[in-house]
């Protein structure tokens, strides 16, 4: 058995009360019980032992939240208690019958108030505009949605004519419908009209009204209105779209057909260029797979099978056909159209196919040409390195030996002229000039091809070059190495060295940096070299747009050996050049 609703539970009783119910012993317990079940009736004797003072009782009745349903027996100030929210106030000597009747009245008023509150909440929170007008169409009530949708405050509309807001072209029709219905209570009418908002914008409204008679015998109407502007616009747009669709369909160069999924042709649009290939009269009402060549029938059936299997989007296939001795290419797009039909859109794609073939051929030729250019560039790099190596050795060996011999000869002459001060001074100048020339020859030889790269490997060569660059530019350059880079092939080591050489040159010229770190790392059969500076940074996008020859040269050096080169950095935060080369597996 289920418990009775709160409205039918026996009342809560405090003090000596001539009524059946649930007795509560203390004032605090009474308040808590009433608060826990607001719809339950409470009956209390004002003079109950431990009960509240008159002031506390009225303060509780007026307190925040829902007013409790309480019948007070023996209250000192009946009017104050009723004004505070007491349901009933009885005399101190009220009989059992009087008390039970008071409980019944309080329960009935509570139910009425609850229903009225529910209806009020429904109307006040309705998204539709709900209004009440008198027999002359003047507003008596408007819910808050009126201001939300139309911009008019409900209190501002009270007493004004509802017809004043209507579009002037709609007033006669709406007024006629209203006057016809208001004289017949119980009559309902629907009408559509346009209304001006407070902002001046015009909305399309759809209203349902019902004529009623009030308790005073005067007729009135309750009207529920809804903004249907978007729907009206959508319907107008749909009509315009259908008209445009029919116009466009007639002008389309494609064959468009509506086909049942079993292949039955229901509608066919054939532009003049296709009439010889697709006679519409001959195909309309026929089963398409039975009227076209077997290979095309199979393509169509496969497309239908894909759509029925839930393939997303249209299913497309192409085929080649000979028309008047010329090969033409067709593309068919099958699009779902309802549960049982598809739309077939066939178009001539011969120019596109020919263009695609030309593009593919041009692309292949371009790629081959680029490959040839890269191979040529790589070969030129190799030749350049060979020439630099040859010149370096010639300069170092031949010129160095000859200058050394000249220095010895000058020394011999000096020893032959003892005591000749002027001759000794000039010979000393000559020896100094020869020594300086020898150093320049060595620098030129090292710049052409550093022997340390061939003799001691990449890391040592980078340390040597970093030291020379530091002396020349004042940059603080640190070389860090992890892993064994000695296994790098000569061409990889040379390319890495030249890229670092170019990167440091760029740092010295443009970066305004104070320090540079060069990291050499061998990991996972790859050689990674990173050059990072603390300079003004770079805009990588701008650098790419300028097509820097130095960057292009570094990138081509890396690409020729299967490597990659990447630039990173941002203005004010330095820059990084990262090059990576694949290494051959160890023997």
C-alpha positions as semicolon CSV with decimal commas, in nm:
position;residue;x (nm);y (nm);z (nm)
1;X;0,000;0,000;0,000
2;X;0,136;0,346;-0,091
3;X;0,150;0,636;0,153
4;X;-0,121;0,905;0,116
5;X;-0,015;1,237;-0,041
6;X;0,080;1,519;0,201
7;X;-0,257;1,693;0,144
8;X;-0,441;1,395;0,296
9;X;-0,212;1,317;0,588
10;X;-0,361;1,386;0,934
11;X;-0,273;1,733;1,062
12;X;0,020;1,805;1,289
13;X;-0,099;1,909;1,638
14;X;0,076;2,127;1,899
15;X;-0,083;2,173;2,240
16;X;-0,437;2,087;2,351
17;X;-0,614;2,076;2,015
18;X;-0,972;1,933;1,973
19;X;-0,886;1,743;1,655
20;X;-0,744;1,408;1,548
21;X;-0,390;1,414;1,411
22;X;-0,025;1,359;1,481
23;X;0,071;1,520;1,812
24;X;0,404;1,705;1,826
25;X;0,538;1,774;2,173
26;X;0,751;2,089;2,126
27;X;0,738;2,409;1,928
28;X;1,070;2,335;1,755
29;X;0,955;1,987;1,651
30;X;0,628;2,140;1,521
31;X;0,815;2,394;1,306
32;X;1,050;2,129;1,170
33;X;0,763;1,893;1,084
34;X;0,565;2,166;0,906
35;X;0,877;2,278;0,715
36;X;0,950;1,919;0,612
37;X;0,598;1,878;0,463
38;X;0,476;2,223;0,351
39;X;0,151;2,085;0,207
40;X;0,050;1,927;0,538
41;X;-0,186;2,120;0,772
42;X;-0,061;2,223;1,116
43;X;-0,298;2,306;1,405
44;X;-0,156;2,473;1,715
45;X;-0,281;2,634;2,032
46;X;-0,118;2,970;2,077
47;X;-0,091;2,914;2,454
48;X;0,069;2,569;2,424
49;X;0,338;2,505;2,689
50;X;0,675;2,604;2,548
51;X;0,502;2,763;2,248
52;X;0,614;3,083;2,075
53;X;0,531;3,438;2,169
54;X;0,286;3,629;1,951
55;X;0,577;3,813;1,791
56;X;0,775;3,493;1,719
57;X;0,464;3,327;1,575
58;X;0,392;3,609;1,328
59;X;0,761;3,630;1,238
60;X;0,766;3,257;1,159
61;X;0,453;3,282;0,946
62;X;0,609;3,573;0,752
63;X;0,948;3,401;0,723
64;X;1,127;3,330;0,392
65;X;1,006;3,043;0,175
66;X;0,657;2,902;0,132
67;X;0,400;3,018;0,394
68;X;0,303;2,720;0,615
69;X;-0,059;2,605;0,631
70;X;-0,135;2,660;1,000
71;X;-0,461;2,690;1,194
72;X;-0,410;2,887;1,518
73;X;-0,641;2,840;1,816
74;X;-0,665;3,116;2,073
75;X;-0,447;3,377;1,903
76;X;-0,439;3,716;2,070
77;X;-0,443;3,926;1,750
78;X;-0,652;3,751;1,484
79;X;-0,595;4,015;1,213
80;X;-0,217;4,017;1,263
81;X;-0,204;3,638;1,240
82;X;-0,417;3,625;0,924
83;X;-0,210;3,905;0,768
84;X;0,105;3,709;0,849
85;X;-0,025;3,404;0,662
86;X;-0,221;3,190;0,908
87;X;-0,479;2,979;0,727
88;X;-0,742;3,013;1,004
89;X;-0,762;3,173;1,351
90;X;-1,015;3,017;1,593
91;X;-1,138;3,119;1,935
92;X;-0,966;2,959;2,232
93;X;-1,282;2,757;2,310
94;X;-1,335;2,634;1,953
95;X;-1,514;2,301;1,934
96;X;-1,394;1,987;1,765
97;X;-1,634;2,040;1,476
98;X;-1,519;2,399;1,427
99;X;-1,156;2,288;1,430
100;X;-1,213;2,008;1,177
101;X;-1,402;2,248;0,948
102;X;-1,113;2,496;0,973
103;X;-0,866;2,218;0,882
104;X;-1,082;2,120;0,583
105;X;-1,103;2,484;0,465
106;X;-0,725;2,528;0,502
107;X;-0,665;2,209;0,307
108;X;-0,904;2,317;0,028
109;X;-0,748;2,665;0,006
110;X;-0,404;2,507;-0,005
111;X;-0,503;2,284;-0,295
112;X;-0,656;2,577;-0,483
113;X;-0,352;2,793;-0,420
114;X;-0,121;2,511;-0,532
115;X;-0,316;2,464;-0,855
116;X;-0,328;2,838;-0,915
117;X;0,044;2,862;-0,847
118;X;0,116;2,579;-1,090
119;X;-0,090;2,744;-1,364
120;X;0,075;3,080;-1,291
121;X;0,421;2,926;-1,314
122;X;0,329;2,752;-1,641
123;X;0,203;3,077;-1,796
124;X;0,482;3,293;-1,655
125;X;0,750;3,056;-1,785
126;X;0,588;2,976;-2,119
127;X;0,804;3,046;-2,424
128;X;0,488;3,146;-2,609
129;X;0,327;3,489;-2,572
130;X;0,016;3,446;-2,354
131;X;-0,223;3,744;-2,328
132;X;-0,573;3,815;-2,200
133;X;-0,783;4,083;-2,376
134;X;-1,128;4,222;-2,304
135;X;-1,417;4,236;-2,545
136;X;-1,266;4,544;-2,716
137;X;-0,925;4,384;-2,769
138;X;-0,751;4,576;-2,488
139;X;-0,477;4,402;-2,297
140;X;-0,568;4,287;-1,946
141;X;-0,265;4,060;-1,891
142;X;0,058;3,972;-2,073
143;X;0,312;3,714;-1,963
144;X;0,690;3,787;-1,950
145;X;0,742;3,622;-2,289
146;X;0,570;3,928;-2,439
147;X;0,870;4,142;-2,353
148;X;1,116;3,868;-2,452
149;X;0,969;3,824;-2,801
150;X;0,815;4,163;-2,879
151;X;1,007;4,403;-2,658
152;X;0,697;4,542;-2,478
153;X;0,685;4,533;-2,097
154;X;0,360;4,365;-1,977
155;X;0,265;4,658;-1,751
156;X;0,309;4,902;-2,041
157;X;0,063;4,706;-2,258
158;X;-0,214;4,689;-1,998
159;X;-0,516;4,886;-2,128
160;X;-0,377;4,937;-2,481
161;X;-0,533;4,789;-2,793
162;X;-0,383;4,470;-2,931
163;X;-0,467;4,589;-3,283
164;X;-0,229;4,887;-3,252
165;X;0,075;4,656;-3,283
166;X;-0,051;4,474;-3,593
167;X;0,073;4,544;-3,943
168;X;-0,184;4,775;-4,096
169;X;-0,254;4,533;-4,380
170;X;-0,344;4,259;-4,131
171;X;-0,571;4,462;-3,901
172;X;-0,902;4,414;-4,092
173;X;-0,868;4,037;-4,113
174;X;-0,756;3,986;-3,751
175;X;-1,023;4,223;-3,616
176;X;-1,292;4,041;-3,811
177;X;-1,187;3,703;-3,669
178;X;-1,174;3,849;-3,314
179;X;-1,518;4,016;-3,328
180;X;-1,673;3,703;-3,472
181;X;-1,533;3,484;-3,192
182;X;-1,563;3,713;-2,885
183;X;-1,943;3,712;-2,901
184;X;-1,960;3,333;-2,878
185;X;-1,807;3,202;-2,552
186;X;-1,615;2,878;-2,594
187;X;-1,525;2,958;-2,956
188;X;-1,164;2,899;-3,061
189;X;-0,995;3,060;-3,358
190;X;-0,649;3,047;-3,520
191;X;-0,503;3,335;-3,715
192;X;-0,169;3,439;-3,863
193;X;-0,057;3,800;-3,876
194;X;0,239;4,035;-3,865
195;X;0,323;4,243;-3,558
196;X;0,560;4,534;-3,497
197;X;0,812;4,488;-3,218
198;X;0,909;4,774;-2,990
199;X;1,230;4,802;-3,198
200;X;1,027;4,847;-3,518
201;X;1,113;4,504;-3,655
202;X;0,821;4,308;-3,800
203;X;0,759;3,949;-3,686
204;X;0,530;3,682;-3,823
205;X;0,303;3,543;-3,550
206;X;0,063;3,253;-3,532
207;X;-0,207;3,278;-3,261
208;X;-0,467;3,050;-3,106
209;X;-0,745;3,228;-2,913
210;X;-1,045;3,120;-2,709
211;X;-1,342;3,334;-2,610
212;X;-1,458;3,303;-2,245
213;X;-1,687;3,479;-1,996
214;X;-1,554;3,603;-1,663
215;X;-1,712;3,576;-1,319
216;X;-1,849;3,929;-1,368
217;X;-2,028;3,819;-1,686
218;X;-1,797;4,018;-1,915
219;X;-1,648;3,840;-2,220
220;X;-1,270;3,810;-2,257
221;X;-1,025;3,605;-2,463
222;X;-0,711;3,412;-2,382
223;X;-0,466;3,424;-2,674
224;X;-0,148;3,218;-2,714
225;X;0,087;3,350;-2,982
226;X;0,406;3,206;-3,123
227;X;0,683;3,367;-3,329
228;X;0,690;3,184;-3,663
229;X;0,913;3,434;-3,844
230;X;1,191;3,184;-3,903
231;X;0,944;2,924;-4,026
232;X;0,782;3,172;-4,266
233;X;1,125;3,273;-4,393
234;X;1,225;2,910;-4,430
235;X;0,908;2,830;-4,623
236;X;0,965;3,130;-4,852
237;X;1,328;3,029;-4,898
238;X;1,217;2,676;-4,977
239;X;0,975;2,799;-5,242
240;X;1,246;3,018;-5,392
241;X;1,491;2,729;-5,376
242;X;1,250;2,497;-5,555
243;X;1,195;2,756;-5,825
244;X;1,569;2,808;-5,867
245;X;1,622;2,433;-5,865
246;X;1,382;2,385;-6,152
247;X;1,542;2,672;-6,344
248;X;1,893;2,543;-6,283
249;X;1,796;2,187;-6,367
250;X;1,684;2,295;-6,710
251;X;2,015;2,473;-6,767
252;X;2,246;2,204;-6,635
253;X;2,475;2,033;-6,884
254;X;2,460;1,707;-6,687
255;X;2,233;1,407;-6,727
256;X;2,027;1,390;-6,406
257;X;1,795;1,101;-6,339
258;X;1,583;0,982;-6,048
259;X;1,608;0,607;-6,024
260;X;1,454;0,353;-5,793
261;X;1,712;0,137;-5,622
262;X;1,603;-0,165;-5,825
263;X;1,704;0,034;-6,136
264;X;1,365;0,163;-6,255
265;X;1,408;0,507;-6,418
266;X;1,149;0,746;-6,272
267;X;1,263;1,081;-6,414
268;X;1,523;1,183;-6,667
269;X;1,677;1,517;-6,756
270;X;1,892;1,496;-7,068
271;X;2,063;1,811;-7,204
272;X;2,080;1,838;-7,585
273;X;2,446;1,733;-7,603
274;X;2,358;1,387;-7,463
275;X;2,032;1,320;-7,652
276;X;2,191;1,078;-7,898
277;X;2,367;0,889;-7,621
278;X;2,076;0,887;-7,374
279;X;1,732;0,903;-7,540
280;X;1,514;0,997;-7,241
281;X;1,193;0,857;-7,391
282;X;1,358;0,520;-7,447
283;X;1,488;0,490;-7,088
284;X;1,202;0,644;-6,887
285;X;1,011;0,369;-6,710
286;X;1,274;0,109;-6,795
287;X;1,508;-0,085;-6,566
288;X;1,843;0,085;-6,628
289;X;2,077;-0,217;-6,583
290;X;1,880;-0,398;-6,853
291;X;1,922;-0,113;-7,102
292;X;2,293;-0,036;-7,070
293;X;2,607;-0,246;-7,141
294;X;2,686;-0,514;-6,884
295;X;3,007;-0,348;-6,752
296;X;2,817;-0,024;-6,682
297;X;2,528;-0,219;-6,530
298;X;2,772;-0,381;-6,289
299;X;2,917;-0,043;-6,189
300;X;2,566;0,088;-6,121
301;X;2,469;-0,216;-5,912
302;X;2,794;-0,194;-5,714
303;X;2,723;0,174;-5,640
304;X;2,370;0,089;-5,518
305;X;2,514;-0,186;-5,297
306;X;2,759;0,060;-5,141
307;X;2,480;0,309;-5,067
308;X;2,261;0,041;-4,910
309;X;2,561;-0,065;-4,700
310;X;2,576;0,290;-4,560
311;X;2,858;0,441;-4,765
312;X;2,902;0,807;-4,661
313;X;2,844;1,065;-4,930
314;X;2,793;1,002;-5,300
315;X;2,937;0,698;-5,476
316;X;3,131;0,793;-5,789
317;X;3,257;0,588;-6,082
318;X;3,392;0,668;-6,429
319;X;3,387;0,496;-6,762
320;X;3,499;0,554;-7,119
321;X;3,265;0,552;-7,419
322;X;3,315;0,612;-7,789
323;X;3,096;0,887;-7,933
324;X;3,113;0,955;-8,306
325;X;3,449;0,784;-8,327
326;X;3,599;0,981;-8,040
327;X;3,681;0,850;-7,691
328;X;3,486;1,038;-7,425
329;X;3,504;1,003;-7,047
330;X;3,197;1,008;-6,823
331;X;3,165;1,043;-6,445
332;X;2,857;0,917;-6,260
333;X;2,770;1,024;-5,905
334;X;2,504;0,819;-5,728
335;X;2,343;1,007;-5,438
336;X;2,081;0,866;-5,193
337;X;1,737;1,022;-5,243
338;X;1,498;0,896;-4,981
339;X;1,480;0,538;-4,859
340;X;1,405;0,378;-5,198
341;X;1,554;0,607;-5,462
342;X;1,881;0,756;-5,582
343;X;1,980;1,048;-5,798
344;X;2,224;0,976;-6,078
345;X;2,430;1,270;-6,204
346;X;2,630;1,199;-6,519
347;X;2,870;1,450;-6,668
348;X;3,134;1,467;-6,936
349;X;3,479;1,475;-6,776
350;X;3,684;1,431;-7,092
351;X;3,859;1,770;-7,058
352;X;3,937;1,698;-6,694
353;X;4,073;1,351;-6,770
354;X;4,292;1,488;-7,048
355;X;4,408;1,769;-6,820
356;X;4,485;1,522;-6,539
357;X;4,690;1,312;-6,779
358;X;4,878;1,621;-6,891
359;X;4,935;1,727;-6,530
360;X;5,061;1,381;-6,435
361;X;5,295;1,379;-6,732
362;X;5,417;1,731;-6,656
363;X;5,461;1,642;-6,291
364;X;5,660;1,333;-6,379
365;X;5,876;1,536;-6,616
366;X;5,921;1,807;-6,351
367;X;6,017;1,552;-6,086
368;X;6,264;1,392;-6,327
369;X;6,407;1,734;-6,408
370;X;6,434;1,821;-6,038
371;X;6,604;1,489;-5,972
372;X;6,850;1,563;-6,254
373;X;6,915;1,911;-6,114
374;X;6,972;1,771;-5,766
375;X;7,206;1,510;-5,902
376;X;7,389;1,779;-6,097
377;X;7,405;2,001;-5,787
378;X;7,537;1,711;-5,581
379;X;7,797;1,636;-5,847
380;X;7,898;2,002;-5,858
381;X;7,935;1,998;-5,481
382;X;8,156;1,690;-5,507
383;X;8,364;1,847;-5,784
384;X;8,389;2,167;-5,584
385;X;8,512;1,978;-5,278
386;X;8,761;1,785;-5,489
387;X;8,892;2,108;-5,640
388;X;8,908;2,273;-5,299
389;X;9,099;1,973;-5,163
390;X;9,337;1,980;-5,460
391;X;9,393;2,357;-5,432
392;X;9,437;2,330;-5,056
393;X;9,710;2,073;-5,094
394;X;9,879;2,265;-5,378
395;X;9,874;2,589;-5,182
396;X;9,989;2,423;-4,864
397;X;10,257;2,202;-5,016
398;X;10,392;2,397;-5,310
399;X;10,360;2,756;-5,193
400;X;10,440;2,662;-4,835
401;X;10,758;2,479;-4,936
402;X;10,868;2,758;-5,169
403;X;10,809;3,026;-4,907
404;X;11,001;2,821;-4,654
405;X;11,292;2,790;-4,898
406;X;11,286;3,167;-4,959
407;X;11,295;3,228;-4,584
408;X;11,603;3,005;-4,548
409;X;11,772;3,188;-4,838
410;X;11,700;3,525;-4,676
411;X;11,849;3,391;-4,356
412;X;12,163;3,280;-4,540
413;X;12,207;3,629;-4,683
414;X;12,173;3,775;-4,339
415;X;12,453;3,562;-4,210
416;X;12,673;3,677;-4,496
417;X;12,642;4,045;-4,403
418;X;12,760;4,070;-4,041
419;X;12,778;4,416;-3,897
420;X;12,572;4,574;-4,182
421;X;12,288;4,722;-3,977
422;X;12,069;4,850;-4,263
423;X;12,095;4,520;-4,452
424;X;12,010;4,321;-4,137
425;X;11,706;4,543;-4,073
426;X;11,572;4,499;-4,423
427;X;11,635;4,123;-4,414
428;X;11,448;4,103;-4,082
429;X;11,152;4,285;-4,243
430;X;11,166;4,041;-4,533
431;X;11,167;3,742;-4,298
432;X;10,863;3,886;-4,112
433;X;10,679;3,939;-4,440
434;X;10,762;3,583;-4,546
435;X;10,637;3,446;-4,211
436;X;10,312;3,641;-4,248
437;X;10,270;3,511;-4,603
438;X;10,326;3,156;-4,484
439;X;10,050;3,201;-4,222
440;X;9,815;3,344;-4,487
441;X;9,892;3,050;-4,715
442;X;9,807;2,811;-4,431
443;X;9,480;2,996;-4,360
444;X;9,383;2,991;-4,727
445;X;9,466;2,620;-4,743
446;X;9,256;2,550;-4,433
447;X;8,965;2,757;-4,567
448;X;8,972;2,565;-4,893
449;X;8,974;2,228;-4,717
450;X;9,059;2,189;-4,349
451;X;9,301;1,901;-4,319
452;X;9,178;1,838;-3,966
453;X;8,847;1,718;-4,112
454;X;9,021;1,447;-4,312
455;X;9,273;1,359;-4,042
456;X;9,071;1,376;-3,718
457;X;8,702;1,370;-3,813
458;X;8,395;1,594;-3,788
459;X;8,389;1,681;-3,417
460;X;8,756;1,787;-3,402
461;X;8,715;1,985;-3,725
462;X;8,412;2,168;-3,577
463;X;8,606;2,246;-3,258
464;X;8,896;2,383;-3,469
465;X;8,661;2,593;-3,681
466;X;8,470;2,717;-3,372
467;X;8,799;2,835;-3,218
468;X;8,900;3,019;-3,537
469;X;8,556;3,181;-3,563
470;X;8,566;3,288;-3,198
471;X;8,904;3,454;-3,252
472;X;8,777;3,636;-3,557
473;X;8,428;3,742;-3,433
474;X;8,442;3,736;-3,053
475;X;8,155;3,486;-3,034
476;X;8,155;3,239;-2,744
477;X;8,118;2,906;-2,929
478;X;8,081;2,573;-2,752
479;X;8,091;2,234;-2,927
480;X;7,916;1,941;-2,757
481;X;7,924;1,584;-2,885
482;X;7,742;1,265;-2,784
483;X;7,779;0,933;-2,962
484;X;8,054;0,829;-3,199
485;X;8,055;1,047;-3,511
486;X;8,378;0,899;-3,644
487;X;8,182;0,646;-3,848
488;X;8,020;0,915;-4,060
489;X;8,115;0,880;-4,428
490;X;8,344;1,148;-4,572
491;X;8,067;1,303;-4,782
492;X;7,832;1,325;-4,480
493;X;8,106;1,472;-4,258
494;X;8,196;1,725;-4,529
495;X;7,832;1,827;-4,581
496;X;7,775;1,865;-4,205
497;X;8,092;2,074;-4,169
498;X;7,997;2,302;-4,460
499;X;7,645;2,353;-4,323
500;X;7,783;2,448;-3,981
501;X;8,033;2,677;-4,157
502;X;7,747;2,854;-4,341
503;X;7,535;2,872;-4,023
504;X;7,816;3,034;-3,821
505;X;7,882;3,280;-4,103
506;X;7,513;3,381;-4,093
507;X;7,523;3,417;-3,714
508;X;7,830;3,641;-3,733
509;X;7,676;3,858;-4,005
510;X;7,311;3,890;-3,900
511;X;7,227;3,745;-3,556
512;X;7,392;4,000;-3,323
513;X;7,454;3,701;-3,095
514;X;7,703;3,662;-2,810
515;X;7,714;3,282;-2,786
516;X;7,657;2,976;-3,005
517;X;7,622;2,609;-2,910
518;X;7,698;2,333;-3,163
519;X;7,556;1,991;-3,069
520;X;7,673;1,680;-3,257
521;X;7,472;1,369;-3,176
522;X;7,463;1,018;-3,321
523;X;7,139;0,836;-3,244
524;X;6,937;0,562;-3,414
525;X;7,169;0,543;-3,716
526;X;7,141;0,915;-3,780
527;X;7,380;1,205;-3,740
528;X;7,217;1,517;-3,592
529;X;7,397;1,851;-3,587
530;X;7,228;2,150;-3,419
531;X;7,356;2,510;-3,423
532;X;7,178;2,737;-3,172
533;X;7,249;3,107;-3,109
534;X;7,113;3,365;-2,864
535;X;7,076;3,643;-3,120
536;X;6,786;3,849;-3,251
537;X;6,612;3,542;-3,389
538;X;6,453;3,494;-3,726
539;X;6,116;3,488;-3,894
540;X;6,114;3,147;-4,060
541;X;5,825;3,238;-4,293
542;X;6,001;3,552;-4,413
543;X;6,323;3,355;-4,458
544;X;6,138;3,103;-4,674
545;X;5,975;3,381;-4,876
546;X;6,311;3,542;-4,950
547;X;6,442;3,209;-5,077
548;X;6,780;3,271;-4,910
549;X;7,056;3,127;-5,125
550;X;7,253;3,028;-4,815
551;X;6,957;2,833;-4,676
552;X;6,887;2,678;-5,015
553;X;7,250;2,570;-5,037
554;X;7,241;2,411;-4,691
555;X;6,911;2,237;-4,766
556;X;7,035;2,100;-5,098
557;X;7,356;1,972;-4,935
558;X;7,144;1,782;-4,682
559;X;6,890;1,656;-4,936
560;X;7,161;1,528;-5,173
561;X;7,266;1,280;-4,902
562;X;6,914;1,185;-4,792
563;X;6,917;1,429;-4,502
564;X;6,688;1,705;-4,381
565;X;6,742;2,061;-4,268
566;X;6,507;2,260;-4,045
567;X;6,513;2,618;-3,922
568;X;6,352;2,721;-3,595
569;X;6,332;3,039;-3,395
570;X;6,131;3,351;-3,339
571;X;6,214;3,722;-3,325
572;X;6,408;3,807;-3,011
573;X;6,461;3,445;-2,904
574;X;6,755;3,327;-3,110
575;X;6,760;3,075;-3,392
576;X;6,841;2,708;-3,448
577;X;6,963;2,523;-3,757
578;X;6,909;2,148;-3,731
579;X;7,050;1,909;-3,993
580;X;7,007;1,532;-3,985
581;X;7,174;1,267;-4,202
582;X;7,118;0,893;-4,225
583;X;7,426;0,684;-4,144
584;X;7,511;0,349;-4,302
585;X;7,485;0,046;-4,074
586;X;7,810;-0,050;-3,904
587;X;8,013;-0,314;-4,088
